[in-house]
PDB file of C-alpha atoms in Angstrom:
ATOM      1  CA  UNK A 998       0.000   0.000   0.000  1.00  0.00           C
ATOM      2  CA  UNK A 999       2.878   2.383   0.800  1.00  0.00           C
ATOM      3  CA  UNK A1000       4.211   2.012  -2.737  1.00  0.00           C
ATOM      4  CA  UNK A1001       0.806   3.011  -4.126  1.00  0.00           C
ATOM      5  CA  UNK A1002       0.789   6.251  -2.110  1.00  0.00           C
ATOM      6  CA  UNK A1003       4.327   7.050  -3.245  1.00  0.00           C
ATOM      7  CA  UNK A1004       3.306   6.506  -6.871  1.00  0.00           C
ATOM      8  CA  UNK A1005       0.247   8.715  -6.500  1.00  0.00           C
ATOM      9  CA  UNK A1006       2.319  11.464  -4.913  1.00  0.00           C
ATOM     10  CA  UNK A1007       3.838  11.906  -8.375  1.00  0.00           C
ATOM     11  CA  UNK A1008       0.356  12.604  -9.696  1.00  0.00           C
ATOM     12  CA  UNK A1009      -0.209  15.159  -6.944  1.00  0.00           C
ATOM     13  CA  UNK A1010       2.870  17.008  -8.117  1.00  0.00           C
ATOM     14  CA  UNK A1011       1.616  16.972 -11.699  1.00  0.00           C
ATOM     15  CA  UNK A1012      -1.816  18.353 -10.831  1.00  0.00           C
ATOM     16  CA  UNK A1013      -0.394  20.847  -8.288  1.00  0.00           C
ATOM     17  CA  UNK A1014      -2.811  19.720  -5.611  1.00  0.00           C
ATOM     18  CA  UNK A1015      -2.035  17.708  -2.461  1.00  0.00           C
ATOM     19  CA  UNK A1016      -4.895  15.664  -1.063  1.00  0.00           C
ATOM     20  CA  UNK A1017      -5.706  15.782   2.621  1.00  0.00           C
ATOM     21  CA  UNK A1018      -7.614  12.510   2.223  1.00  0.00           C
ATOM     22  CA  UNK A1019      -5.247  10.325   0.195  1.00  0.00           C
ATOM     23  CA  UNK A1020      -7.895   7.638  -0.158  1.00  0.00           C
ATOM     24  CA  UNK A1021      -9.967   9.926  -2.397  1.00  0.00           C
ATOM     25  CA  UNK A1022      -7.114  10.170  -4.892  1.00  0.00           C
ATOM     26  CA  UNK A1023      -6.561   6.421  -4.718  1.00  0.00           C
ATOM     27  CA  UNK A1024     -10.288   5.819  -5.191  1.00  0.00           C
ATOM     28  CA  UNK A1025     -10.376   8.057  -8.283  1.00  0.00           C
ATOM     29  CA  UNK A1026      -7.770   5.891 -10.005  1.00  0.00           C
ATOM     30  CA  UNK A1027      -9.488   2.520  -9.445  1.00  0.00           C
ATOM     31  CA  UNK A1028     -11.097   1.127 -12.595  1.00  0.00           C
ATOM     32  CA  UNK A1029     -13.930  -1.383 -12.407  1.00  0.00           C
ATOM     33  CA  UNK A1030     -11.711  -4.110 -13.933  1.00  0.00           C
ATOM     34  CA  UNK A1031      -9.365  -3.846 -10.928  1.00  0.00           C
ATOM     35  CA  UNK A1032     -12.298  -4.102  -8.526  1.00  0.00           C
ATOM     36  CA  UNK A1033     -13.641  -7.183 -10.297  1.00  0.00           C
ATOM     37  CA  UNK A1034     -10.266  -8.894 -10.422  1.00  0.00           C
ATOM     38  CA  UNK A1035      -9.560  -8.283  -6.734  1.00  0.00           C
ATOM     39  CA  UNK A1036     -13.098  -9.171  -5.580  1.00  0.00           C
ATOM     40  CA  UNK A1037     -13.641  -5.750  -4.058  1.00  0.00           C
ATOM     41  CA  UNK A1038     -16.999  -4.092  -3.500  1.00  0.00           C
ATOM     42  CA  UNK A1039     -18.528  -2.526  -6.585  1.00  0.00           C
ATOM     43  CA  UNK A1040     -18.576   0.892  -4.897  1.00  0.00           C
ATOM     44  CA  UNK A1041     -14.777   0.761  -4.646  1.00  0.00           C
ATOM     45  CA  UNK A1042     -14.384   1.698  -8.325  1.00  0.00           C
ATOM     46  CA  UNK A1043     -14.212   5.302  -9.513  1.00  0.00           C
ATOM     47  CA  UNK A1044     -17.608   5.479 -11.231  1.00  0.00           C
ATOM     48  CA  UNK A1045     -19.410   7.436  -8.487  1.00  0.00           C
ATOM     49  CA  UNK A1046     -16.580   9.981  -8.403  1.00  0.00           C
ATOM     50  CA  UNK A1047     -16.785  10.193 -12.192  1.00  0.00           C
ATOM     51  CA  UNK A1048     -20.501  10.991 -11.906  1.00  0.00           C
ATOM     52  CA  UNK A1049     -19.753  13.820  -9.502  1.00  0.00           C
ATOM     53  CA  UNK A1050     -16.789  15.138 -11.461  1.00  0.00           C
ATOM     54  CA  UNK A1051     -18.824  15.263 -14.655  1.00  0.00           C
ATOM     55  CA  UNK A1052     -21.314  17.633 -13.009  1.00  0.00           C
ATOM     56  CA  UNK A1053     -18.558  19.853 -11.586  1.00  0.00           C
ATOM     57  CA  UNK A1054     -16.824  19.974 -14.976  1.00  0.00           C
ATOM     58  CA  UNK A1055     -19.998  20.989 -16.788  1.00  0.00           C
ATOM     59  CA  UNK A1056     -20.689  23.819 -14.346  1.00  0.00           C
ATOM     60  CA  UNK A1057     -17.105  25.120 -14.413  1.00  0.00           C
ATOM     61  CA  UNK A1058     -16.794  24.944 -18.193  1.00  0.00           C
ATOM     62  CA  UNK A1059     -20.152  26.708 -18.586  1.00  0.00           C
ATOM     63  CA  UNK A1060     -19.100  29.439 -16.155  1.00  0.00           C
ATOM     64  CA  UNK A1061     -15.769  29.913 -17.947  1.00  0.00           C
ATOM     65  CA  UNK A1062     -17.295  30.145 -21.427  1.00  0.00           C
ATOM     66  CA  UNK A1063     -20.088  32.449 -20.264  1.00  0.00           C
ATOM     67  CA  UNK A1064     -17.566  34.932 -18.878  1.00  0.00           C
ATOM     68  CA  UNK A1065     -14.863  34.498 -21.539  1.00  0.00           C
ATOM     69  CA  UNK A1066     -17.153  34.847 -24.567  1.00  0.00           C
ATOM     70  CA  UNK A1067     -19.834  37.438 -23.669  1.00  0.00           C
ATOM     71  CA  UNK A1068     -20.916  37.910 -27.287  1.00  0.00           C
ATOM     72  CA  UNK A1069     -21.474  34.241 -28.217  1.00  0.00           C
ATOM     73  CA  UNK A1070     -25.120  33.034 -28.312  1.00  0.00           C
ATOM     74  CA  UNK A1071     -26.378  30.095 -26.265  1.00  0.00           C
ATOM     75  CA  UNK A1072     -26.247  27.616 -29.124  1.00  0.00           C
ATOM     76  CA  UNK A1073     -22.634  28.374 -29.949  1.00  0.00           C
ATOM     77  CA  UNK A1074     -21.633  28.187 -26.282  1.00  0.00           C
ATOM     78  CA  UNK A1075     -23.336  24.811 -26.007  1.00  0.00           C
ATOM     79  CA  UNK A1076     -21.403  23.439 -28.985  1.00  0.00           C
ATOM     80  CA  UNK A1077     -18.163  24.920 -27.681  1.00  0.00           C
ATOM     81  CA  UNK A1078     -18.714  23.304 -24.288  1.00  0.00           C
ATOM     82  CA  UNK A1079     -19.445  19.979 -25.971  1.00  0.00           C
ATOM     83  CA  UNK A1080     -16.079  20.160 -27.738  1.00  0.00           C
ATOM     84  CA  UNK A1081     -14.324  20.611 -24.406  1.00  0.00           C
ATOM     85  CA  UNK A1082     -16.061  17.943 -22.328  1.00  0.00           C
ATOM     86  CA  UNK A1083     -16.270  15.247 -25.029  1.00  0.00           C
ATOM     87  CA  UNK A1084     -14.455  11.967 -24.493  1.00  0.00           C
ATOM     88  CA  UNK A1085     -11.582  12.470 -26.991  1.00  0.00           C
ATOM     89  CA  UNK A1086     -10.746  15.942 -25.659  1.00  0.00           C
ATOM     90  CA  UNK A1087     -10.781  14.843 -22.018  1.00  0.00           C
ATOM     91  CA  UNK A1088      -8.638  11.857 -22.939  1.00  0.00           C
ATOM     92  CA  UNK A1089      -6.093  14.227 -24.506  1.00  0.00           C
ATOM     93  CA  UNK A1090      -6.057  16.260 -21.279  1.00  0.00           C
ATOM     94  CA  UNK A1091      -5.582  13.056 -19.287  1.00  0.00           C
ATOM     95  CA  UNK A1092      -2.636  12.063 -21.485  1.00  0.00           C
ATOM     96  CA  UNK A1093      -1.026  15.452 -20.863  1.00  0.00           C
ATOM     97  CA  UNK A1094      -1.021  14.465 -17.183  1.00  0.00           C
ATOM     98  CA  UNK A1095       0.140  10.892 -17.950  1.00  0.00           C
ATOM     99  CA  UNK A1096      -2.953   9.810 -16.032  1.00  0.00           C
ATOM    100  CA  UNK A1097      -2.869   6.331 -17.535  1.00  0.00           C
ATOM    101  CA  UNK A1098       0.333   5.595 -15.616  1.00  0.00           C
ATOM    102  CA  UNK A1099      -1.475   6.018 -12.305  1.00  0.00           C
ATOM    103  CA  UNK A1100      -4.561   3.886 -12.968  1.00  0.00           C
ATOM    104  CA  UNK A1101      -5.311   0.658 -11.131  1.00  0.00           C
ATOM    105  CA  UNK A1102      -6.519  -1.711 -13.854  1.00  0.00           C
ATOM    106  CA  UNK A1103      -7.224  -5.422 -14.003  1.00  0.00           C
ATOM    107  CA  UNK A1104      -4.483  -7.426 -15.713  1.00  0.00           C
ATOM    108  CA  UNK A1105      -6.701  -8.196 -18.691  1.00  0.00           C
ATOM    109  CA  UNK A1106      -7.687  -4.570 -19.244  1.00  0.00           C
ATOM    110  CA  UNK A1107      -4.120  -3.438 -18.760  1.00  0.00           C
ATOM    111  CA  UNK A1108      -2.830  -6.007 -21.252  1.00  0.00           C
ATOM    112  CA  UNK A1109      -5.322  -4.862 -23.869  1.00  0.00           C
ATOM    113  CA  UNK A1110      -4.190  -1.232 -23.803  1.00  0.00           C
ATOM    114  CA  UNK A1111      -6.618   0.122 -21.230  1.00  0.00           C
ATOM    115  CA  UNK A1112      -4.192   2.800 -20.081  1.00  0.00           C
ATOM    116  CA  UNK A1113      -4.502   4.466 -23.493  1.00  0.00           C
ATOM    117  CA  UNK A1114      -8.226   3.943 -24.048  1.00  0.00           C
ATOM    118  CA  UNK A1115     -10.121   7.223 -24.423  1.00  0.00           C
ATOM    119  CA  UNK A1116     -13.129   6.086 -22.412  1.00  0.00           C
ATOM    120  CA  UNK A1117     -11.048   4.946 -19.428  1.00  0.00           C
ATOM    121  CA  UNK A1118      -8.852   8.053 -19.440  1.00  0.00           C
ATOM    122  CA  UNK A1119     -11.729  10.518 -19.739  1.00  0.00           C
ATOM    123  CA  UNK A1120     -13.668   8.764 -16.972  1.00  0.00           C
ATOM    124  CA  UNK A1121     -10.602   8.805 -14.715  1.00  0.00           C
ATOM    125  CA  UNK A1122     -10.108  12.528 -15.316  1.00  0.00           C
ATOM    126  CA  UNK A1123     -13.706  13.223 -14.304  1.00  0.00           C
ATOM    127  CA  UNK A1124     -13.256  10.994 -11.243  1.00  0.00           C
ATOM    128  CA  UNK A1125     -10.162  12.996 -10.327  1.00  0.00           C
ATOM    129  CA  UNK A1126     -12.184  16.217 -10.558  1.00  0.00           C
ATOM    130  CA  UNK A1127     -14.806  14.687  -8.279  1.00  0.00           C
ATOM    131  CA  UNK A1128     -12.125  13.672  -5.786  1.00  0.00           C
ATOM    132  CA  UNK A1129     -10.594  17.163  -5.737  1.00  0.00           C
ATOM    133  CA  UNK A1130     -14.062  18.653  -5.226  1.00  0.00           C
ATOM    134  CA  UNK A1131     -14.761  16.413  -2.221  1.00  0.00           C
ATOM    135  CA  UNK A1132     -11.317  16.929  -0.729  1.00  0.00           C
ATOM    136  CA  UNK A1133     -10.764  20.637  -1.313  1.00  0.00           C
ATOM    137  CA  UNK A1134     -14.092  22.139  -2.304  1.00  0.00           C
ATOM    138  CA  UNK A1135     -15.378  23.830  -5.427  1.00  0.00           C
ATOM    139  CA  UNK A1136     -12.637  26.466  -5.637  1.00  0.00           C
ATOM    140  CA  UNK A1137      -9.853  23.882  -5.908  1.00  0.00           C
ATOM    141  CA  UNK A1138     -11.783  21.793  -8.435  1.00  0.00           C
ATOM    142  CA  UNK A1139     -12.438  24.933 -10.485  1.00  0.00           C
ATOM    143  CA  UNK A1140      -8.755  25.900 -10.406  1.00  0.00           C
ATOM    144  CA  UNK A1141      -7.772  22.428 -11.633  1.00  0.00           C
ATOM    145  CA  UNK A1142     -10.321  22.549 -14.460  1.00  0.00           C
ATOM    146  CA  UNK A1143      -9.328  26.046 -15.567  1.00  0.00           C
ATOM    147  CA  UNK A1144      -5.633  25.182 -15.565  1.00  0.00           C
ATOM    148  CA  UNK A1145      -5.640  21.702 -17.097  1.00  0.00           C
ATOM    149  CA  UNK A1146      -8.815  21.533 -19.195  1.00  0.00           C
ATOM    150  CA  UNK A1147      -9.909  25.072 -20.115  1.00  0.00           C
ATOM    151  CA  UNK A1148      -6.610  25.780 -21.836  1.00  0.00           C
ATOM    152  CA  UNK A1149      -5.718  25.900 -25.523  1.00  0.00           C
ATOM    153  CA  UNK A1150      -9.431  26.090 -26.347  1.00  0.00           C
ATOM    154  CA  UNK A1151      -9.123  27.004 -30.009  1.00  0.00           C
ATOM    155  CA  UNK A1152      -6.882  23.974 -30.560  1.00  0.00           C
ATOM    156  CA  UNK A1153      -9.376  21.687 -28.821  1.00  0.00           C
ATOM    157  CA  UNK A1154     -12.273  23.130 -30.778  1.00  0.00           C
ATOM    158  CA  UNK A1155     -10.344  22.523 -33.991  1.00  0.00           C
ATOM    159  CA  UNK A1156      -9.801  18.878 -33.021  1.00  0.00           C
ATOM    160  CA  UNK A1157     -13.459  18.355 -32.105  1.00  0.00           C
ATOM    161  CA  UNK A1158     -14.820  19.979 -35.286  1.00  0.00           C
ATOM    162  CA  UNK A1159     -12.038  18.694 -37.543  1.00  0.00           C
ATOM    163  CA  UNK A1160     -14.209  16.861 -40.083  1.00  0.00           C
ATOM    164  CA  UNK A1161     -16.532  19.841 -40.548  1.00  0.00           C
ATOM    165  CA  UNK A1162     -13.656  22.324 -40.753  1.00  0.00           C
ATOM    166  CA  UNK A1163     -11.776  20.158 -43.254  1.00  0.00           C
ATOM    167  CA  UNK A1164     -14.887  19.867 -45.426  1.00  0.00           C
ATOM    168  CA  UNK A1165     -15.206  23.650 -45.466  1.00  0.00           C
ATOM    169  CA  UNK A1166     -11.513  24.050 -46.347  1.00  0.00           C
ATOM    170  CA  UNK A1167     -11.782  21.548 -49.197  1.00  0.00           C
ATOM    171  CA  UNK A1168     -14.875  23.237 -50.614  1.00  0.00           C
ATOM    172  CA  UNK A1169     -13.141  26.613 -50.447  1.00  0.00           C
ATOM    173  CA  UNK A1170      -9.980  25.384 -52.156  1.00  0.00           C
ATOM    174  CA  UNK A1171     -11.881  23.378 -54.812  1.00  0.00           C
ATOM    175  CA  UNK A1172      -9.127  20.798 -55.150  1.00  0.00           C
ATOM    176  CA  UNK A1173     -11.376  17.759 -55.323  1.00  0.00           C
ATOM    177  CA  UNK A1174     -13.796  15.703 -53.272  1.00  0.00           C
ATOM    178  CA  UNK A1175     -13.054  14.836 -49.641  1.00  0.00           C
ATOM    179  CA  UNK A1176     -13.236  11.168 -48.694  1.00  0.00           C
ATOM    180  CA  UNK A1177     -11.955   8.790 -46.008  1.00  0.00           C
ATOM    181  CA  UNK A1178     -10.425   5.391 -46.606  1.00  0.00           C
ATOM    182  CA  UNK A1179      -9.989   2.620 -44.044  1.00  0.00           C
ATOM    183  CA  UNK A1180      -6.378   1.477 -44.298  1.00  0.00           C
ATOM    184  CA  UNK A1181      -6.667  -1.347 -41.790  1.00  0.00           C
ATOM    185  CA  UNK A1182      -7.598  -2.407 -38.284  1.00  0.00           C
ATOM    186  CA  UNK A1183      -5.888  -4.366 -35.547  1.00  0.00           C
ATOM    187  CA  UNK A1184      -6.604  -5.844 -32.153  1.00  0.00           C
ATOM    188  CA  UNK A1185      -9.467  -7.943 -30.726  1.00  0.00           C
ATOM    189  CA  UNK A1186     -13.093  -6.968 -31.358  1.00  0.00           C
ATOM    190  CA  UNK A1187     -13.476  -5.220 -27.997  1.00  0.00           C
ATOM    191  CA  UNK A1188     -10.258  -3.225 -28.353  1.00  0.00           C
ATOM    192  CA  UNK A1189      -9.780  -2.547 -32.047  1.00  0.00           C
ATOM    193  CA  UNK A1190      -7.647   0.256 -33.443  1.00  0.00           C
ATOM    194  CA  UNK A1191      -8.673   1.622 -36.840  1.00  0.00           C
ATOM    195  CA  UNK A1192      -6.288   3.305 -39.278  1.00  0.00           C
ATOM    196  CA  UNK A1193      -7.807   5.807 -41.707  1.00  0.00           C
ATOM    197  CA  UNK A1194      -6.518   8.289 -44.256  1.00  0.00           C
ATOM    198  CA  UNK A1195      -8.244  11.450 -45.484  1.00  0.00           C
ATOM    199  CA  UNK A1196      -8.089  12.060 -49.216  1.00  0.00           C
ATOM    200  CA  UNK A1197      -8.778  15.156 -51.296  1.00  0.00           C
ATOM    201  CA  UNK A1198      -9.236  14.435 -54.969  1.00  0.00           C
ATOM    202  CA  UNK A1199      -7.860  10.943 -54.345  1.00  0.00           C
ATOM    203  CA  UNK A1200      -4.642  12.291 -52.777  1.00  0.00           C
ATOM    204  CA  UNK A1201      -3.848  11.496 -49.138  1.00  0.00           C
ATOM    205  CA  UNK A1202      -3.679  14.624 -46.987  1.00  0.00           C
ATOM    206  CA  UNK A1203      -3.748  13.156 -43.484  1.00  0.00           C
ATOM    207  CA  UNK A1204      -3.725   9.878 -41.544  1.00  0.00           C
ATOM    208  CA  UNK A1205      -5.191   8.989 -38.172  1.00  0.00           C
ATOM    209  CA  UNK A1206      -6.025   6.151 -35.854  1.00  0.00           C
ATOM    210  CA  UNK A1207      -8.620   5.596 -33.168  1.00  0.00           C
ATOM    211  CA  UNK A1208     -10.729   3.092 -31.266  1.00  0.00           C
ATOM    212  CA  UNK A1209     -13.601   3.729 -33.688  1.00  0.00           C
ATOM    213  CA  UNK A1210     -13.680   4.566 -37.390  1.00  0.00           C
ATOM    214  CA  UNK A1211     -15.186   7.939 -36.530  1.00  0.00           C
ATOM    215  CA  UNK A1212     -12.370   8.747 -34.091  1.00  0.00           C
ATOM    216  CA  UNK A1213      -9.776   7.691 -36.667  1.00  0.00           C
ATOM    217  CA  UNK A1214     -11.410   9.886 -39.318  1.00  0.00           C
ATOM    218  CA  UNK A1215     -11.446  12.789 -36.867  1.00  0.00           C
ATOM    219  CA  UNK A1216      -7.730  12.425 -36.208  1.00  0.00           C
ATOM    220  CA  UNK A1217      -6.997  12.116 -39.939  1.00  0.00           C
ATOM    221  CA  UNK A1218      -9.027  15.265 -40.626  1.00  0.00           C
ATOM    222  CA  UNK A1219      -7.263  17.137 -37.837  1.00  0.00           C
ATOM    223  CA  UNK A1220      -3.823  16.278 -39.220  1.00  0.00           C
ATOM    224  CA  UNK A1221      -4.977  17.189 -42.727  1.00  0.00           C
ATOM    225  CA  UNK A1222      -6.109  20.633 -41.513  1.00  0.00           C
ATOM    226  CA  UNK A1223      -2.735  21.305 -39.904  1.00  0.00           C
ATOM    227  CA  UNK A1224      -0.981  20.231 -43.106  1.00  0.00           C
ATOM    228  CA  UNK A1225      -3.173  22.397 -45.345  1.00  0.00           C
ATOM    229  CA  UNK A1226      -2.817  25.413 -43.080  1.00  0.00           C
ATOM    230  CA  UNK A1227       0.969  25.075 -43.154  1.00  0.00           C
ATOM    231  CA  UNK A1228       0.841  25.396 -46.956  1.00  0.00           C
ATOM    232  CA  UNK A1229      -1.220  28.569 -46.639  1.00  0.00           C
TER     233      UNK A1229
END
């Protein structure tokens, strides 16, 4: 148990918050596969903390966008918030913190790449927010969210809307039709990784991979946008 606390102290340094109740941090990192494998109680996994953290994140992100963008209408704010709190974006934030390294996973889940799975990482990040909220109150949770999630917003919005933005770029440039081609897939059915390339006029402009075809297309579109903008 001591080794676990020492490992999690590295996470505390990364997030710039020290827990008074260390168990809350530990609890936030426990995936259901670990609970099942070790015959623990179902409530010992991080799903309840994830539920709480999701609500705190939605309130904080709404508050931030309301104040930061006073001229944007409700509909645009709603879409902007969706781009920030969606699974792929939260998973990217979790990877910036190397959150996967601190998770307690079952051996099977771990062996199948669970530490890099978007759904597991995003859920763990929300659980961490819930743990900070319970341990240090709303102000500390808000500070964490503003610092580690509500940053680089234009970049995150670009990633979330990449397929739409790429379509608009292609139409504007009139260089051919945009399409996506599945290059291949690997892994078992429950943990597949898809490889996709985006093509304009039959010419590859970006490649991406993801746990779903849609996620792979999104990554391919995102990389294509960056490539096209470099040319401009």
